[in-house]
Amino acid sequence: MLHIIGEVEDLAPWYYYADLVVEPIFEGDGMKTKTVEAMMFGKTILGSDEAFCGYEGLNNYLCNTAEEFIKRITDYKQNGVEKFNKEIRAIYLDRYSETAVLDTMKEAISKYVGD
């Protein structure tokens, strides 16, 4: 069943109970906050090229047409989907978490300024 909720104060419970996150985004610039939020919660994300702009490791979840989204959602509905996607959470921790970003920044600064 599909529920469209609108604005909420705290996303955590909504991500916790979600089976998957669908991001049919076709316009915009830069990395999408909603993508990294879903990754942080370890959610399977079905998204377009634009939804995944700037993110690596999500090609297995790419959908760019209505037909692709429908097929993938139907497949997950019939076969089930893990509420916690370890692969996506690992990508988040490795590349996009606060710790990973700080480590990358420290490395870049150290390269140009020194220790």
PDB file of C-alpha atoms in Angstrom:
ATOM      1  CA  MET A   1       0.000   0.000   0.000  1.00  0.00           C
ATOM      2  CA  LEU A   2       1.281   3.481  -0.841  1.00  0.00           C
ATOM      3  CA  HIS A   3       1.010   6.277   1.690  1.00  0.00           C
ATOM      4  CA  ILE A   4       1.815   9.914   0.918  1.00  0.00           C
ATOM      5  CA  ILE A   5       2.244  11.672   4.241  1.00  0.00           C
ATOM      6  CA  GLY A   6       3.527  15.195   3.573  1.00  0.00           C
ATOM      7  CA  GLU A   7       5.694  17.135   6.015  1.00  0.00           C
ATOM      8  CA  VAL A   8       6.678  15.559   9.348  1.00  0.00           C
ATOM      9  CA  GLU A   9       8.857  16.787  12.223  1.00  0.00           C
ATOM     10  CA  ASP A  10      10.891  13.591  12.681  1.00  0.00           C
ATOM     11  CA  LEU A  11      11.738  11.321   9.757  1.00  0.00           C
ATOM     12  CA  ALA A  12      13.257   8.497  11.818  1.00  0.00           C
ATOM     13  CA  PRO A  13      10.027   6.587  12.562  1.00  0.00           C
ATOM     14  CA  TRP A  14       8.912   6.898   8.942  1.00  0.00           C
ATOM     15  CA  TYR A  15      12.185   5.496   7.635  1.00  0.00           C
ATOM     16  CA  TYR A  16      12.114   2.764  10.286  1.00  0.00           C
ATOM     17  CA  TYR A  17       8.728   1.465   9.127  1.00  0.00           C
ATOM     18  CA  ALA A  18       9.282   1.991   5.383  1.00  0.00           C
ATOM     19  CA  ASP A  19       9.921  -1.090   3.274  1.00  0.00           C
ATOM     20  CA  LEU A  20      11.747   0.917   0.630  1.00  0.00           C
ATOM     21  CA  VAL A  21      12.205   4.488  -0.580  1.00  0.00           C
ATOM     22  CA  VAL A  22      11.149   5.543  -4.086  1.00  0.00           C
ATOM     23  CA  GLU A  23      12.784   8.651  -5.569  1.00  0.00           C
ATOM     24  CA  PRO A  24      11.494   9.415  -9.076  1.00  0.00           C
ATOM     25  CA  ILE A  25      13.367  12.738  -9.263  1.00  0.00           C
ATOM     26  CA  PHE A  26      13.907  14.062 -12.773  1.00  0.00           C
ATOM     27  CA  GLU A  27      14.971  17.679 -12.173  1.00  0.00           C
ATOM     28  CA  GLY A  28      17.306  19.445  -9.811  1.00  0.00           C
ATOM     29  CA  ASP A  29      20.931  20.065  -9.082  1.00  0.00           C
ATOM     30  CA  GLY A  30      23.450  18.338  -6.880  1.00  0.00           C
ATOM     31  CA  MET A  31      23.239  15.580  -4.338  1.00  0.00           C
ATOM     32  CA  LYS A  32      19.813  14.921  -2.850  1.00  0.00           C
ATOM     33  CA  THR A  33      19.506  15.002   0.941  1.00  0.00           C
ATOM     34  CA  LYS A  34      16.658  12.489   0.838  1.00  0.00           C
ATOM     35  CA  THR A  35      19.004   9.961  -0.798  1.00  0.00           C
ATOM     36  CA  VAL A  36      21.663  10.136   1.908  1.00  0.00           C
ATOM     37  CA  GLU A  37      18.953  10.105   4.606  1.00  0.00           C
ATOM     38  CA  ALA A  38      17.560   6.860   3.210  1.00  0.00           C
ATOM     39  CA  MET A  39      21.086   5.432   3.012  1.00  0.00           C
ATOM     40  CA  MET A  40      21.733   6.442   6.633  1.00  0.00           C
ATOM     41  CA  PHE A  41      18.679   4.408   7.678  1.00  0.00           C
ATOM     42  CA  GLY A  42      19.779   1.443   5.517  1.00  0.00           C
ATOM     43  CA  LYS A  43      16.769   1.605   3.213  1.00  0.00           C
ATOM     44  CA  THR A  44      16.585   0.129  -0.257  1.00  0.00           C
ATOM     45  CA  ILE A  45      16.204   3.084  -2.606  1.00  0.00           C
ATOM     46  CA  LEU A  46      14.760   3.007  -6.091  1.00  0.00           C
ATOM     47  CA  GLY A  47      15.834   6.204  -7.782  1.00  0.00           C
ATOM     48  CA  SER A  48      16.471   7.963 -11.051  1.00  0.00           C
ATOM     49  CA  ASP A  49      19.800   9.248 -12.364  1.00  0.00           C
ATOM     50  CA  GLU A  50      18.937  12.623 -10.828  1.00  0.00           C
ATOM     51  CA  ALA A  51      18.111  11.072  -7.432  1.00  0.00           C
ATOM     52  CA  PHE A  52      21.514   9.356  -7.407  1.00  0.00           C
ATOM     53  CA  CYS A  53      23.470  12.332  -8.802  1.00  0.00           C
ATOM     54  CA  GLY A  54      26.803  12.465  -6.944  1.00  0.00           C
ATOM     55  CA  TYR A  55      26.349   9.115  -5.202  1.00  0.00           C
ATOM     56  CA  GLU A  56      28.362   5.993  -5.998  1.00  0.00           C
ATOM     57  CA  GLY A  57      27.343   2.379  -5.551  1.00  0.00           C
ATOM     58  CA  LEU A  58      23.604   2.680  -6.195  1.00  0.00           C
ATOM     59  CA  ASN A  59      23.427   1.550  -9.840  1.00  0.00           C
ATOM     60  CA  ASN A  60      21.659  -1.696  -8.868  1.00  0.00           C
ATOM     61  CA  TYR A  61      18.704   0.409  -7.729  1.00  0.00           C
ATOM     62  CA  LEU A  62      18.475   2.731 -10.744  1.00  0.00           C
ATOM     63  CA  CYS A  63      15.096   3.336 -12.429  1.00  0.00           C
ATOM     64  CA  ASN A  64      14.616   6.032 -15.069  1.00  0.00           C
ATOM     65  CA  THR A  65      11.193   5.271 -16.501  1.00  0.00           C
ATOM     66  CA  ALA A  66       7.762   4.648 -15.039  1.00  0.00           C
ATOM     67  CA  GLU A  67       7.970   1.091 -16.357  1.00  0.00           C
ATOM     68  CA  GLU A  68      11.267   0.459 -14.546  1.00  0.00           C
ATOM     69  CA  PHE A  69       9.889   1.814 -11.274  1.00  0.00           C
ATOM     70  CA  ILE A  70       6.717  -0.282 -11.619  1.00  0.00           C
ATOM     71  CA  LYS A  71       8.690  -3.445 -12.415  1.00  0.00           C
ATOM     72  CA  ARG A  72      11.089  -3.025  -9.484  1.00  0.00           C
ATOM     73  CA  ILE A  73       8.335  -2.126  -7.003  1.00  0.00           C
ATOM     74  CA  THR A  74       6.271  -5.103  -8.193  1.00  0.00           C
ATOM     75  CA  ASP A  75       9.310  -7.403  -7.871  1.00  0.00           C
ATOM     76  CA  TYR A  76       9.937  -6.218  -4.313  1.00  0.00           C
ATOM     77  CA  LYS A  77       6.263  -6.571  -3.429  1.00  0.00           C
ATOM     78  CA  GLN A  78       6.177 -10.159  -4.724  1.00  0.00           C
ATOM     79  CA  ASN A  79       9.583 -11.253  -3.425  1.00  0.00           C
ATOM     80  CA  GLY A  80       9.920  -9.093  -0.338  1.00  0.00           C
ATOM     81  CA  VAL A  81      12.606  -6.613   0.569  1.00  0.00           C
ATOM     82  CA  GLU A  82      14.803  -6.434   3.645  1.00  0.00           C
ATOM     83  CA  LYS A  83      13.726  -3.532   5.841  1.00  0.00           C
ATOM     84  CA  PHE A  84      17.428  -2.923   6.550  1.00  0.00           C
ATOM     85  CA  ASN A  85      19.673  -3.044   3.472  1.00  0.00           C
ATOM     86  CA  LYS A  86      23.186  -3.815   4.751  1.00  0.00           C
ATOM     87  CA  GLU A  87      24.770  -3.004   1.378  1.00  0.00           C
ATOM     88  CA  ILE A  88      23.315   0.510   1.234  1.00  0.00           C
ATOM     89  CA  ARG A  89      24.123   1.173   4.904  1.00  0.00           C
ATOM     90  CA  ALA A  90      27.738   0.067   4.280  1.00  0.00           C
ATOM     91  CA  ILE A  91      28.012   2.452   1.304  1.00  0.00           C
ATOM     92  CA  TYR A  92      26.696   5.246   3.529  1.00  0.00           C
ATOM     93  CA  LEU A  93      29.164   4.499   6.339  1.00  0.00           C
ATOM     94  CA  ASP A  94      32.103   4.169   3.944  1.00  0.00           C
ATOM     95  CA  ARG A  95      31.474   7.258   1.793  1.00  0.00           C
ATOM     96  CA  TYR A  96      28.805   9.626   3.122  1.00  0.00           C
ATOM     97  CA  SER A  97      28.645   9.444   6.920  1.00  0.00           C
ATOM     98  CA  GLU A  98      29.931  12.360   8.978  1.00  0.00           C
ATOM     99  CA  THR A  99      33.026  10.334   9.893  1.00  0.00           C
ATOM    100  CA  ALA A 100      33.757   9.443   6.261  1.00  0.00           C
ATOM    101  CA  VAL A 101      33.357  13.048   5.111  1.00  0.00           C
ATOM    102  CA  LEU A 102      35.579  14.366   7.930  1.00  0.00           C
ATOM    103  CA  ASP A 103      38.245  11.764   7.120  1.00  0.00           C
ATOM    104  CA  THR A 104      38.154  12.801   3.452  1.00  0.00           C
ATOM    105  CA  MET A 105      38.456  16.475   4.389  1.00  0.00           C
ATOM    106  CA  LYS A 106      41.356  15.803   6.790  1.00  0.00           C
ATOM    107  CA  GLU A 107      43.135  13.815   4.107  1.00  0.00           C
ATOM    108  CA  ALA A 108      42.669  16.581   1.520  1.00  0.00           C
ATOM    109  CA  ILE A 109      43.825  19.317   3.907  1.00  0.00           C
ATOM    110  CA  SER A 110      46.795  17.259   5.048  1.00  0.00           C
ATOM    111  CA  LYS A 111      47.805  16.696   1.423  1.00  0.00           C
ATOM    112  CA  TYR A 112      48.021  20.427   0.738  1.00  0.00           C
ATOM    113  CA  VAL A 113      48.923  21.867   4.149  1.00  0.00           C
ATOM    114  CA  GLY A 114      50.673  19.029   5.917  1.00  0.00           C
ATOM    115  CA  ASP A 115      50.069  17.446   9.297  1.00  0.00           C
TER     116      ASP A 115
END
